[in-house]
Each structure stands twice: as structure tokens, then as C-alpha cells.
Short mmCIF file of N, CA, C and O in Angstrom, two decimals:
data_model
loop_
_atom_site.label_atom_id
_atom_site.label_comp_id
_atom_site.label_asym_id
_atom_site.label_seq_id
_atom_site.Cartn_x
_atom_site.Cartn_y
_atom_site.Cartn_z
N MET A 1 -112.27 -56.72 -163.08
CA MET A 1 -110.97 -55.64 -163.78
C MET A 1 -109.93 -56.22 -163.61
O MET A 1 -109.36 -56.22 -162.74
N SER A 2 -109.18 -56.00 -164.69
CA SER A 2 -107.76 -56.38 -164.68
C SER A 2 -107.02 -55.32 -164.19
O SER A 2 -107.52 -54.39 -164.26
N VAL A 3 -105.71 -55.45 -163.86
CA VAL A 3 -104.67 -54.25 -163.34
C VAL A 3 -104.86 -53.33 -164.76
O VAL A 3 -104.45 -52.48 -164.17
N PHE A 4 -104.56 -54.04 -165.83
CA PHE A 4 -104.35 -53.27 -166.75
C PHE A 4 -105.67 -52.18 -166.98
O PHE A 4 -105.53 -51.07 -167.37
N ALA A 5 -106.63 -52.89 -166.82
CA ALA A 5 -107.77 -51.73 -167.31
C ALA A 5 -107.78 -50.90 -165.95
O ALA A 5 -108.41 -49.79 -166.23
N GLU A 6 -107.87 -51.25 -164.72
CA GLU A 6 -107.80 -50.17 -164.13
C GLU A 6 -106.99 -49.26 -164.21
O GLU A 6 -107.07 -47.97 -163.90
N ARG A 7 -105.69 -49.26 -164.54
CA ARG A 7 -104.60 -48.51 -164.20
C ARG A 7 -104.63 -47.35 -165.77
O ARG A 7 -104.39 -46.16 -165.29
N LEU A 8 -105.24 -48.34 -166.76
CA LEU A 8 -105.47 -47.15 -168.06
C LEU A 8 -106.50 -46.39 -167.30
O LEU A 8 -106.27 -45.09 -168.04
N LYS A 9 -107.86 -46.80 -166.75
CA LYS A 9 -108.81 -46.08 -166.80
C LYS A 9 -108.31 -44.72 -165.48
O LYS A 9 -108.27 -43.31 -165.60
N THR A 10 -107.26 -45.04 -164.27
CA THR A 10 -106.78 -44.27 -163.60
C THR A 10 -105.73 -43.33 -164.35
O THR A 10 -105.83 -42.00 -164.16
N LEU A 11 -104.88 -43.66 -165.21
CA LEU A 11 -103.90 -42.76 -165.98
C LEU A 11 -104.47 -41.88 -166.38
O LEU A 11 -104.56 -40.92 -166.71
N ARG A 12 -105.31 -42.48 -167.40
CA ARG A 12 -106.53 -41.41 -168.34
C ARG A 12 -107.27 -40.27 -167.67
O ARG A 12 -107.22 -39.13 -167.99
N ASP A 13 -107.88 -40.91 -166.25
CA ASP A 13 -108.66 -39.76 -165.63
C ASP A 13 -107.59 -39.11 -164.86
O ASP A 13 -107.75 -38.06 -164.85
N THR A 14 -106.48 -39.27 -164.38
CA THR A 14 -105.50 -38.53 -163.79
C THR A 14 -104.86 -37.62 -164.81
O THR A 14 -104.77 -35.98 -164.54
N LYS A 15 -105.03 -37.71 -166.05
CA LYS A 15 -104.51 -37.00 -167.37
C LYS A 15 -105.52 -35.89 -167.70
O LYS A 15 -105.22 -35.20 -168.63
N GLY A 16 -106.59 -36.28 -167.20
CA GLY A 16 -107.79 -35.73 -167.65
C GLY A 16 -108.15 -35.62 -169.17
O GLY A 16 -108.67 -34.83 -169.87
N GLN A 17 -107.98 -37.06 -169.78
CA GLN A 17 -108.18 -37.15 -171.05
C GLN A 17 -109.76 -38.10 -171.50
O GLN A 17 -109.83 -39.07 -170.69
N THR A 18 -110.23 -37.91 -172.38
CA THR A 18 -111.13 -38.85 -172.88
C THR A 18 -110.75 -39.93 -173.32
O THR A 18 -109.61 -39.97 -173.79
N GLN A 19 -111.51 -41.11 -173.53
CA GLN A 19 -111.20 -42.43 -174.49
C GLN A 19 -110.90 -41.97 -175.78
O GLN A 19 -109.80 -42.20 -176.14
N GLY A 20 -111.58 -41.09 -176.20
CA GLY A 20 -111.36 -41.16 -177.53
C GLY A 20 -109.61 -40.05 -178.04
O GLY A 20 -109.17 -40.54 -178.61
N GLU A 21 -109.84 -38.86 -177.03
CA GLU A 21 -108.08 -38.56 -176.88
C GLU A 21 -107.24 -39.50 -176.64
O GLU A 21 -105.98 -39.27 -177.57
N VAL A 22 -107.37 -40.21 -175.91
CA VAL A 22 -106.18 -41.39 -175.27
C VAL A 22 -106.29 -42.42 -176.87
O VAL A 22 -105.26 -42.89 -177.38
N GLY A 23 -107.34 -42.71 -177.42
CA GLY A 23 -107.21 -43.32 -178.49
C GLY A 23 -106.84 -43.00 -179.92
O GLY A 23 -105.92 -43.82 -180.64
N LYS A 24 -106.83 -41.75 -180.04
CA LYS A 24 -106.23 -40.76 -181.29
C LYS A 24 -104.82 -40.93 -180.71
O LYS A 24 -104.05 -40.94 -181.84
N ALA A 25 -104.41 -40.88 -179.18
CA ALA A 25 -102.78 -40.71 -179.05
C ALA A 25 -102.17 -41.99 -179.54
O ALA A 25 -100.75 -41.85 -179.90
N VAL A 26 -102.62 -43.37 -179.21
CA VAL A 26 -102.05 -44.28 -179.20
C VAL A 26 -102.57 -45.10 -180.44
O VAL A 26 -102.13 -46.27 -180.97
N GLY A 27 -103.37 -44.68 -181.38
CA GLY A 27 -103.77 -45.05 -182.75
C GLY A 27 -104.47 -46.27 -182.81
O GLY A 27 -104.64 -47.26 -183.18
N LYS A 28 -105.63 -46.07 -181.77
CA LYS A 28 -106.88 -46.97 -181.47
C LYS A 28 -108.29 -46.10 -181.60
O LYS A 28 -107.95 -45.04 -181.27
N SER A 29 -109.13 -46.64 -181.60
CA SER A 29 -110.48 -46.20 -181.46
C SER A 29 -110.90 -45.49 -180.04
O SER A 29 -110.51 -46.19 -179.38
N ARG A 30 -111.84 -45.01 -180.05
CA ARG A 30 -112.46 -44.80 -178.52
C ARG A 30 -113.03 -45.84 -178.08
O ARG A 30 -112.83 -46.52 -176.65
N GLU A 31 -113.68 -46.80 -178.79
CA GLU A 31 -114.59 -47.97 -178.65
C GLU A 31 -113.39 -48.57 -177.94
O GLU A 31 -113.57 -49.92 -177.08
N SER A 32 -111.99 -49.16 -178.66
CA SER A 32 -111.26 -49.92 -178.01
C SER A 32 -110.62 -49.48 -176.87
O SER A 32 -110.34 -50.59 -175.74
N VAL A 33 -110.31 -48.01 -176.62
CA VAL A 33 -110.13 -47.64 -175.05
C VAL A 33 -111.18 -48.08 -174.29
O VAL A 33 -111.00 -48.54 -173.31
N SER A 34 -112.32 -48.01 -174.71
CA SER A 34 -113.46 -48.27 -173.50
C SER A 34 -113.37 -49.84 -173.20
O SER A 34 -113.71 -49.94 -172.16
N LYS A 35 -113.25 -50.60 -174.20
CA LYS A 35 -113.07 -51.77 -173.74
C LYS A 35 -112.05 -52.49 -173.23
O LYS A 35 -112.22 -53.39 -172.59
N TYR A 36 -110.79 -51.86 -173.37
CA TYR A 36 -109.75 -52.00 -172.48
C TYR A 36 -109.81 -52.00 -171.31
O TYR A 36 -109.54 -52.39 -170.36
N GLU A 37 -110.53 -50.70 -170.87
CA GLU A 37 -110.97 -50.21 -169.34
C GLU A 37 -112.26 -50.85 -169.09
O GLU A 37 -111.92 -51.01 -167.46
N ILE A 38 -112.97 -51.48 -169.42
CA ILE A 38 -113.89 -52.48 -168.84
C ILE A 38 -113.57 -53.99 -169.16
O ILE A 38 -114.06 -55.04 -168.44
N GLY A 39 -112.44 -54.31 -169.63
CA GLY A 39 -112.05 -55.71 -169.26
C GLY A 39 -112.57 -56.68 -170.87
O GLY A 39 -112.11 -57.63 -170.62
N LYS A 40 -113.18 -56.10 -171.76
CA LYS A 40 -113.76 -56.74 -172.63
C LYS A 40 -112.98 -57.16 -173.92
O LYS A 40 -112.79 -57.76 -174.79
N ARG A 41 -111.77 -56.26 -173.63
CA ARG A 41 -110.72 -56.73 -174.84
C ARG A 41 -109.03 -56.43 -174.29
O ARG A 41 -108.85 -55.37 -173.40
N GLU A 42 -108.31 -57.07 -174.33
CA GLU A 42 -106.87 -57.07 -174.00
C GLU A 42 -106.12 -56.57 -175.41
O GLU A 42 -106.19 -56.64 -176.48
N PRO A 43 -105.34 -56.02 -174.95
CA PRO A 43 -104.70 -55.13 -175.96
C PRO A 43 -103.40 -55.99 -176.48
O PRO A 43 -103.03 -56.62 -175.85
N ASP A 44 -102.81 -55.58 -177.80
CA ASP A 44 -101.75 -56.33 -178.27
C ASP A 44 -100.35 -55.53 -177.80
O ASP A 44 -100.24 -54.26 -177.27
N THR A 45 -99.33 -56.37 -177.99
CA THR A 45 -98.18 -55.49 -177.52
C THR A 45 -98.09 -54.28 -177.95
O THR A 45 -97.15 -53.34 -177.00
N THR A 46 -98.06 -53.76 -179.26
CA THR A 46 -97.88 -52.49 -179.84
C THR A 46 -99.05 -51.72 -179.17
O THR A 46 -98.52 -50.16 -178.73
N ALA A 47 -100.08 -51.91 -178.92
CA ALA A 47 -101.03 -51.05 -177.85
C ALA A 47 -100.45 -50.58 -176.45
O ALA A 47 -100.47 -49.46 -175.96
N ILE A 48 -100.03 -51.57 -175.82
CA ILE A 48 -99.72 -51.72 -174.64
C ILE A 48 -98.14 -50.56 -174.68
O ILE A 48 -98.11 -49.85 -173.88
N ALA A 49 -97.08 -51.19 -175.69
CA ALA A 49 -95.92 -49.99 -175.52
C ALA A 49 -96.76 -48.79 -176.16
O ALA A 49 -96.25 -47.67 -175.30
N SER A 50 -97.75 -48.40 -176.90
CA SER A 50 -98.10 -47.06 -177.30
C SER A 50 -98.53 -46.73 -176.01
O SER A 50 -98.58 -45.24 -175.58
N ILE A 51 -99.61 -47.13 -175.18
CA ILE A 51 -100.39 -46.22 -174.37
C ILE A 51 -99.05 -46.09 -172.97
O ILE A 51 -99.31 -45.30 -172.46
N ALA A 52 -98.33 -47.21 -172.72
CA ALA A 52 -97.18 -46.74 -171.81
C ALA A 52 -96.58 -45.73 -171.82
O ALA A 52 -95.97 -44.70 -171.32
N LYS A 53 -95.81 -45.48 -173.02
CA LYS A 53 -95.31 -44.48 -173.92
C LYS A 53 -96.08 -42.84 -173.70
O LYS A 53 -95.62 -41.84 -173.26
N HIS A 54 -97.38 -43.23 -174.03
CA HIS A 54 -98.38 -41.99 -173.84
C HIS A 54 -98.19 -41.72 -172.54
O HIS A 54 -98.32 -40.16 -172.48
N PHE A 55 -98.55 -42.20 -171.79
CA PHE A 55 -98.63 -41.65 -170.21
C PHE A 55 -97.30 -42.24 -169.33
O PHE A 55 -97.34 -41.61 -168.15
N ASN A 56 -96.02 -41.99 -170.29
CA ASN A 56 -94.70 -41.90 -169.54
C ASN A 56 -94.46 -42.86 -168.25
O ASN A 56 -93.85 -42.60 -167.35
N VAL A 57 -95.06 -44.45 -168.60
CA VAL A 57 -94.98 -45.06 -167.64
C VAL A 57 -94.45 -46.19 -168.15
O VAL A 57 -94.32 -46.44 -169.58
N SER A 58 -93.89 -47.62 -167.39
CA SER A 58 -93.58 -48.71 -167.97
C SER A 58 -94.49 -49.56 -168.29
O SER A 58 -95.64 -49.46 -167.57
N ALA A 59 -94.39 -50.44 -169.20
CA ALA A 59 -95.18 -51.65 -169.93
C ALA A 59 -95.37 -52.35 -168.47
O ALA A 59 -96.67 -52.53 -168.15
N ASP A 60 -94.19 -52.55 -167.85
CA ASP A 60 -94.50 -53.37 -166.54
C ASP A 60 -95.57 -52.70 -165.59
O ASP A 60 -96.32 -53.36 -164.71
N TYR A 61 -95.54 -51.56 -165.41
CA TYR A 61 -96.62 -50.89 -164.63
C TYR A 61 -97.86 -51.10 -165.01
O TYR A 61 -98.90 -51.19 -164.19
N ILE A 62 -98.10 -50.72 -166.31
CA ILE A 62 -99.65 -50.39 -166.72
C ILE A 62 -100.02 -52.06 -166.86
O ILE A 62 -101.24 -52.36 -166.77
N LEU A 63 -99.43 -52.87 -167.21
CA LEU A 63 -99.71 -54.32 -167.02
C LEU A 63 -100.00 -55.11 -165.46
O LEU A 63 -100.57 -56.09 -165.14
N GLY A 64 -99.28 -54.45 -164.49
CA GLY A 64 -99.62 -54.66 -162.95
C GLY A 64 -98.21 -55.67 -162.78
O GLY A 64 -98.27 -56.39 -161.45
N LEU A 65 -97.28 -55.91 -163.50
CA LEU A 65 -96.14 -56.61 -163.18
C LEU A 65 -95.35 -55.95 -161.78
O LEU A 65 -94.76 -56.53 -161.44
N THR A 66 -95.42 -54.71 -161.72
CA THR A 66 -94.82 -53.71 -160.96
C THR A 66 -95.67 -52.40 -160.48
O THR A 66 -96.54 -52.31 -161.10
N ASP A 67 -95.69 -52.52 -159.06
CA ASP A 67 -96.25 -51.21 -158.71
C ASP A 67 -95.54 -49.95 -158.61
O ASP A 67 -95.88 -48.71 -158.36
N GLN A 68 -94.27 -50.45 -159.07
CA GLN A 68 -93.15 -48.98 -159.07
C GLN A 68 -93.55 -48.00 -160.30
O GLN A 68 -93.40 -48.42 -161.57
N LEU A 69 -94.59 -47.04 -159.92
CA LEU A 69 -94.60 -45.81 -161.16
C LEU A 69 -93.53 -44.72 -161.27
O LEU A 69 -93.40 -44.07 -160.42
N THR A 70 -92.72 -45.07 -162.37
CA THR A 70 -91.61 -44.30 -162.65
C THR A 70 -91.39 -43.85 -164.54
O THR A 70 -92.22 -44.63 -165.07
N ALA A 71 -91.52 -42.54 -163.98
CA ALA A 71 -91.29 -42.10 -165.40
C ALA A 71 -90.24 -42.80 -166.73
O ALA A 71 -89.10 -42.99 -166.10
N LEU A 72 -90.43 -43.02 -167.57
CA LEU A 72 -89.86 -43.49 -168.59
C LEU A 72 -88.26 -42.41 -169.04
O LEU A 72 -87.38 -42.75 -169.44
N ASN A 73 -88.62 -41.26 -169.06
CA ASN A 73 -87.92 -40.03 -169.82
C ASN A 73 -87.98 -39.02 -168.76
O ASN A 73 -88.42 -38.00 -169.09
N CYS A 74 -87.55 -39.19 -167.57
CA CYS A 74 -87.69 -38.09 -166.65
C CYS A 74 -86.99 -36.89 -167.44
O CYS A 74 -87.59 -35.57 -166.47
N GLU A 75 -85.92 -36.93 -167.94
CA GLU A 75 -85.65 -35.53 -168.58
C GLU A 75 -86.34 -34.96 -169.14
O GLU A 75 -86.09 -33.71 -169.26
N ASN A 76 -87.02 -35.58 -169.96
CA ASN A 76 -88.26 -34.89 -170.84
C ASN A 76 -89.48 -34.36 -170.34
O ASN A 76 -90.57 -34.16 -170.85
N ALA A 77 -89.69 -35.44 -168.92
CA ALA A 77 -91.16 -35.12 -168.17
C ALA A 77 -91.35 -33.45 -167.92
O ALA A 77 -90.28 -33.32 -167.35
N ASP A 78 -92.31 -33.11 -167.77
CA ASP A 78 -92.50 -31.65 -167.09
C ASP A 78 -92.52 -32.01 -165.62
O ASP A 78 -92.35 -32.79 -164.89
N LEU A 79 -92.43 -30.88 -164.73
CA LEU A 79 -92.25 -30.49 -163.50
C LEU A 79 -93.72 -31.40 -162.85
O LEU A 79 -93.33 -32.13 -161.82
N TYR A 80 -94.62 -31.18 -163.17
CA TYR A 80 -96.06 -31.44 -163.01
C TYR A 80 -95.87 -33.28 -162.63
O TYR A 80 -96.09 -33.96 -161.89
N CYS A 81 -95.44 -33.87 -163.97
CA CYS A 81 -95.30 -35.22 -163.88
C CYS A 81 -94.62 -35.54 -162.83
O CYS A 81 -94.49 -36.75 -162.43
N ILE A 82 -93.25 -35.08 -162.58
CA ILE A 82 -92.55 -35.52 -161.69
C ILE A 82 -93.13 -35.62 -160.30
O ILE A 82 -93.19 -36.19 -159.38
N GLU A 83 -93.77 -34.16 -159.92
CA GLU A 83 -94.64 -34.09 -158.76
C GLU A 83 -95.52 -35.06 -158.33
O GLU A 83 -95.65 -35.66 -157.51
N ILE A 84 -96.43 -35.21 -159.56
CA ILE A 84 -97.19 -36.37 -159.47
C ILE A 84 -96.84 -37.85 -159.02
O ILE A 84 -97.48 -38.19 -158.09
N MET A 85 -95.60 -38.13 -159.58
CA MET A 85 -94.99 -39.31 -159.45
C MET A 85 -94.79 -39.61 -157.72
O MET A 85 -94.69 -40.63 -157.12
N ASN A 86 -94.39 -38.27 -157.67
CA ASN A 86 -93.77 -38.61 -155.97
C ASN A 86 -95.25 -38.66 -154.95
O ASN A 86 -94.87 -39.56 -153.78
N PHE A 87 -96.51 -38.73 -155.40
CA PHE A 87 -97.46 -38.79 -154.75
C PHE A 87 -98.03 -40.18 -155.13
O PHE A 87 -99.47 -40.72 -155.00
N ASN A 88 -97.49 -41.43 -155.84
CA ASN A 88 -97.73 -42.61 -156.09
C ASN A 88 -98.55 -43.33 -155.09
O ASN A 88 -99.28 -43.80 -155.22
N GLU A 89 -98.39 -43.31 -153.87
CA GLU A 89 -98.94 -43.70 -152.87
C GLU A 89 -100.45 -43.59 -152.83
O GLU A 89 -101.51 -44.42 -152.59
N TYR A 90 -100.70 -42.05 -152.95
CA TYR A 90 -102.07 -41.50 -152.75
C TYR A 90 -102.88 -42.10 -154.59
O TYR A 90 -103.75 -42.15 -154.51
N LEU A 91 -102.12 -41.72 -155.33
CA LEU A 91 -102.65 -41.81 -156.74
C LEU A 91 -103.04 -43.71 -156.92
O LEU A 91 -103.85 -43.94 -157.84
N SER A 92 -102.48 -44.33 -156.10
CA SER A 92 -103.05 -45.94 -156.64
C SER A 92 -104.25 -46.35 -155.53
O SER A 92 -104.41 -47.41 -155.28
N ASP A 93 -104.50 -45.18 -154.48
CA ASP A 93 -105.33 -45.37 -153.61
C ASP A 93 -106.81 -44.90 -154.14
O ASP A 93 -106.88 -43.81 -154.29
N GLU A 94 -108.06 -45.87 -154.23
CA GLU A 94 -109.08 -45.28 -154.92
C GLU A 94 -109.45 -44.48 -154.10
O GLU A 94 -110.17 -43.36 -154.70
N GLY A 95 -109.65 -44.26 -152.80
CA GLY A 95 -110.04 -43.44 -151.59
C GLY A 95 -109.54 -42.08 -152.21
O GLY A 95 -110.00 -41.05 -151.78
N PHE A 96 -108.47 -41.93 -152.59
CA PHE A 96 -107.89 -40.35 -153.02
C PHE A 96 -108.34 -39.82 -154.24
O PHE A 96 -108.47 -38.52 -154.40
N VAL A 97 -109.22 -40.62 -154.90
CA VAL A 97 -109.70 -39.96 -156.53
C VAL A 97 -110.66 -38.49 -156.03
O VAL A 97 -110.56 -37.80 -156.67
N PRO A 98 -111.62 -38.92 -154.67
CA PRO A 98 -112.13 -37.69 -154.65
C PRO A 98 -111.42 -36.63 -154.48
O PRO A 98 -112.03 -35.37 -154.78
N TYR A 99 -110.28 -36.54 -153.67
CA TYR A 99 -109.66 -35.35 -153.27
C TYR A 99 -108.76 -34.90 -154.59
O TYR A 99 -108.74 -33.89 -154.77
N PHE A 100 -108.50 -35.77 -154.92
CA PHE A 100 -107.78 -35.21 -156.55
C PHE A 100 -108.97 -34.47 -157.59
O PHE A 100 -108.49 -33.27 -157.97
N LYS A 101 -110.03 -35.04 -157.52
CA LYS A 101 -111.10 -34.29 -158.24
C LYS A 101 -111.29 -32.90 -157.52
O LYS A 101 -112.08 -31.77 -158.59
N LEU A 102 -111.48 -33.03 -156.50
CA LEU A 102 -111.65 -31.81 -155.63
C LEU A 102 -110.47 -30.49 -156.03
O LEU A 102 -110.68 -29.45 -156.42
N ALA A 103 -109.56 -30.83 -156.09
CA ALA A 103 -108.36 -30.36 -156.70
C ALA A 103 -108.11 -29.80 -158.03
O ALA A 103 -108.31 -28.60 -158.17
N VAL A 104 -109.02 -30.66 -158.96
CA VAL A 104 -109.08 -30.29 -160.32
C VAL A 104 -110.06 -29.28 -160.53
O VAL A 104 -110.11 -28.40 -161.24
N LYS A 105 -111.27 -29.53 -159.80
CA LYS A 105 -112.27 -28.52 -159.56
C LYS A 105 -112.00 -27.41 -159.23
O LYS A 105 -112.28 -26.18 -159.82
N MET A 106 -111.05 -27.09 -158.32
CA MET A 106 -110.54 -25.88 -157.59
C MET A 106 -109.67 -25.31 -158.74
O MET A 106 -109.69 -23.90 -158.79
N LYS A 107 -109.00 -26.00 -159.42
CA LYS A 107 -107.98 -25.41 -160.16
C LYS A 107 -109.03 -24.59 -161.71
O LYS A 107 -108.72 -23.63 -162.05
N ASP A 108 -109.87 -25.65 -161.94
CA ASP A 108 -110.89 -25.39 -163.19
C ASP A 108 -111.64 -23.98 -162.77
O ASP A 108 -112.00 -23.35 -164.06
N HIS A 109 -111.87 -23.98 -161.70
CA HIS A 109 -112.46 -22.48 -161.18
C HIS A 109 -112.05 -21.33 -160.80
O HIS A 109 -112.06 -20.59 -160.11
N GLU A 110 -110.30 -21.58 -161.10
CA GLU A 110 -109.36 -20.54 -160.61
C GLU A 110 -109.57 -20.06 -159.04
O GLU A 110 -109.03 -18.87 -158.67
N LEU A 111 -110.16 -21.39 -158.37
CA LEU A 111 -109.49 -20.89 -156.76
C LEU A 111 -108.18 -21.04 -156.38
O LEU A 111 -107.58 -22.24 -156.91
N GLU A 112 -107.94 -20.07 -155.59
CA GLU A 112 -106.48 -20.31 -155.32
C GLU A 112 -106.21 -20.82 -153.81
O GLU A 112 -107.34 -21.24 -153.06
N ILE A 113 -105.13 -21.89 -153.79
CA ILE A 113 -104.98 -22.74 -152.85
C ILE A 113 -105.49 -21.96 -151.54
O ILE A 113 -105.91 -22.20 -150.07
N ILE A 114 -104.62 -20.63 -150.91
CA ILE A 114 -104.84 -19.49 -149.94
C ILE A 114 -106.55 -19.48 -149.45
O ILE A 114 -106.37 -19.50 -148.29
N GLU A 115 -107.13 -19.53 -150.58
CA GLU A 115 -108.47 -18.97 -150.21
C GLU A 115 -109.37 -20.70 -149.47
O GLU A 115 -110.19 -20.22 -148.86
N ILE A 116 -108.53 -21.51 -150.04
CA ILE A 116 -109.21 -22.87 -149.34
C ILE A 116 -108.61 -23.32 -148.53
O ILE A 116 -109.22 -23.54 -147.14
N ASP A 117 -107.25 -23.02 -147.98
CA ASP A 117 -106.58 -23.28 -146.80
C ASP A 117 -106.98 -23.08 -145.44
O ASP A 117 -107.24 -23.89 -144.75
N SER A 118 -107.49 -21.94 -145.41
CA SER A 118 -107.91 -21.79 -144.02
C SER A 118 -109.08 -22.58 -143.77
O SER A 118 -109.26 -22.70 -142.54
N PHE A 119 -109.85 -22.43 -144.90
CA PHE A 119 -111.19 -23.05 -144.32
C PHE A 119 -110.97 -24.59 -144.16
O PHE A 119 -111.64 -25.29 -143.00
N ILE A 120 -110.14 -25.14 -145.03
CA ILE A 120 -109.62 -26.65 -144.64
C ILE A 120 -109.09 -26.92 -143.11
O ILE A 120 -109.41 -27.55 -142.39
N SER A 121 -108.02 -25.90 -142.90
CA SER A 121 -107.51 -25.97 -141.31
C SER A 121 -108.43 -25.88 -140.32
O SER A 121 -108.55 -26.59 -139.44
N GLN A 122 -109.58 -24.98 -140.55
CA GLN A 122 -110.58 -25.09 -139.92
C GLN A 122 -111.14 -26.33 -139.30
O GLN A 122 -111.65 -26.45 -138.30
N LEU A 123 -111.82 -26.77 -140.57
CA LEU A 123 -112.50 -28.26 -140.83
C LEU A 123 -111.33 -29.02 -140.01
O LEU A 123 -112.39 -30.03 -139.17
N ILE A 124 -110.24 -28.92 -140.20
CA ILE A 124 -109.40 -30.10 -139.33
C ILE A 124 -109.61 -29.82 -137.86
O ILE A 124 -109.52 -30.61 -137.09
N GLU A 125 -109.20 -28.65 -137.67
CA GLU A 125 -109.24 -28.47 -136.24
C GLU A 125 -110.63 -28.99 -135.41
O GLU A 125 -110.70 -29.27 -134.56
N ASP A 126 -111.66 -28.73 -136.20
CA ASP A 126 -113.00 -29.16 -135.63
C ASP A 126 -113.45 -30.13 -135.36
O ASP A 126 -113.76 -31.26 -134.73
N LYS A 127 -112.63 -31.16 -136.85
CA LYS A 127 -112.77 -32.76 -136.33
C LYS A 127 -111.90 -33.00 -135.48
O LYS A 127 -112.20 -34.36 -134.51
N LYS A 128 -110.76 -32.80 -135.02
CA LYS A 128 -109.92 -33.01 -133.79
C LYS A 128 -110.52 -32.78 -132.69
O LYS A 128 -110.38 -33.80 -131.63
N LYS A 129 -111.47 -31.94 -132.49
CA LYS A 129 -112.04 -31.73 -131.49
C LYS A 129 -113.15 -32.37 -131.05
O LYS A 129 -113.77 -32.94 -129.99
N HIS A 130 -113.76 -32.96 -132.45
CA HIS A 130 -115.24 -33.46 -132.26
C HIS A 130 -114.95 -34.66 -132.68
O HIS A 130 -115.60 -34.72 -134.16
N PRO A 131 -114.43 -35.97 -132.78
CA PRO A 131 -113.99 -36.70 -133.35
C PRO A 131 -115.49 -37.58 -134.07
O PRO A 131 -115.87 -38.05 -134.05
#
């Protein structure tokens, strides 16, 4: 799978959008986005620019020319976008995805972090005692 395909899928998943939603936002079909993500189709320069703009990343990042995830327009980016960018090392690690999904699940079910924090702290302590 190409870097572009992986990054497109990761960005889409991180934003919680369907292939159809991304396609609509960038002027492409759901099928085109699907083929981009599985590496069966390469985007043209207009599509690359639209996708990069949609996800507020540089074309260099989405093409894999740089690993630097930097917002294009930080003054227009919302607070969450900036905070997420600060966790770039985690977002570029496939092993982090299950943890991110868990956080989304907690948010979707309106669980407060305080409700989960003591439970996680206890798990960490148990793990330290019995590695």
C-alpha cells in the first residue's frame, strides 16, 4: 500500500468520515476514494490538493514526502485540530489506533474521563506489580 493510501485512510478514520463524505467534500466519488485507499488508483494533482486542503495538511505530508504533520492554516484551525497535531507520533503509529478508537467510543457513549481514569490507573498499578 502506498504512503498516500495509508495516510488518506488514517486521516479519514481520524476525522471519523466515510469514504462518501470525503468524496463529496473533495469532488470525487466514494468509489474513487476507496480505490485511492487500497492503492488501485492514483489521484491527479487536483484531487491531491483538494484532499490535503480538506484534511488541513500539506500535499507533501499526504504524499509521504514529509512526516511533518502541520496544519496549513493554523489560525483557522479549531483547537482540537491543533491538539491532535501535537500527538503526531501517536497518530502515525498503527498500534495507537485501537486506543484512539476506545477514546471515540467513550465520547460516543458520553463517558466522562474521570469515570475511566481511576479504573485505568488501577490497571496500570496492577501491571507494574505483575508484569
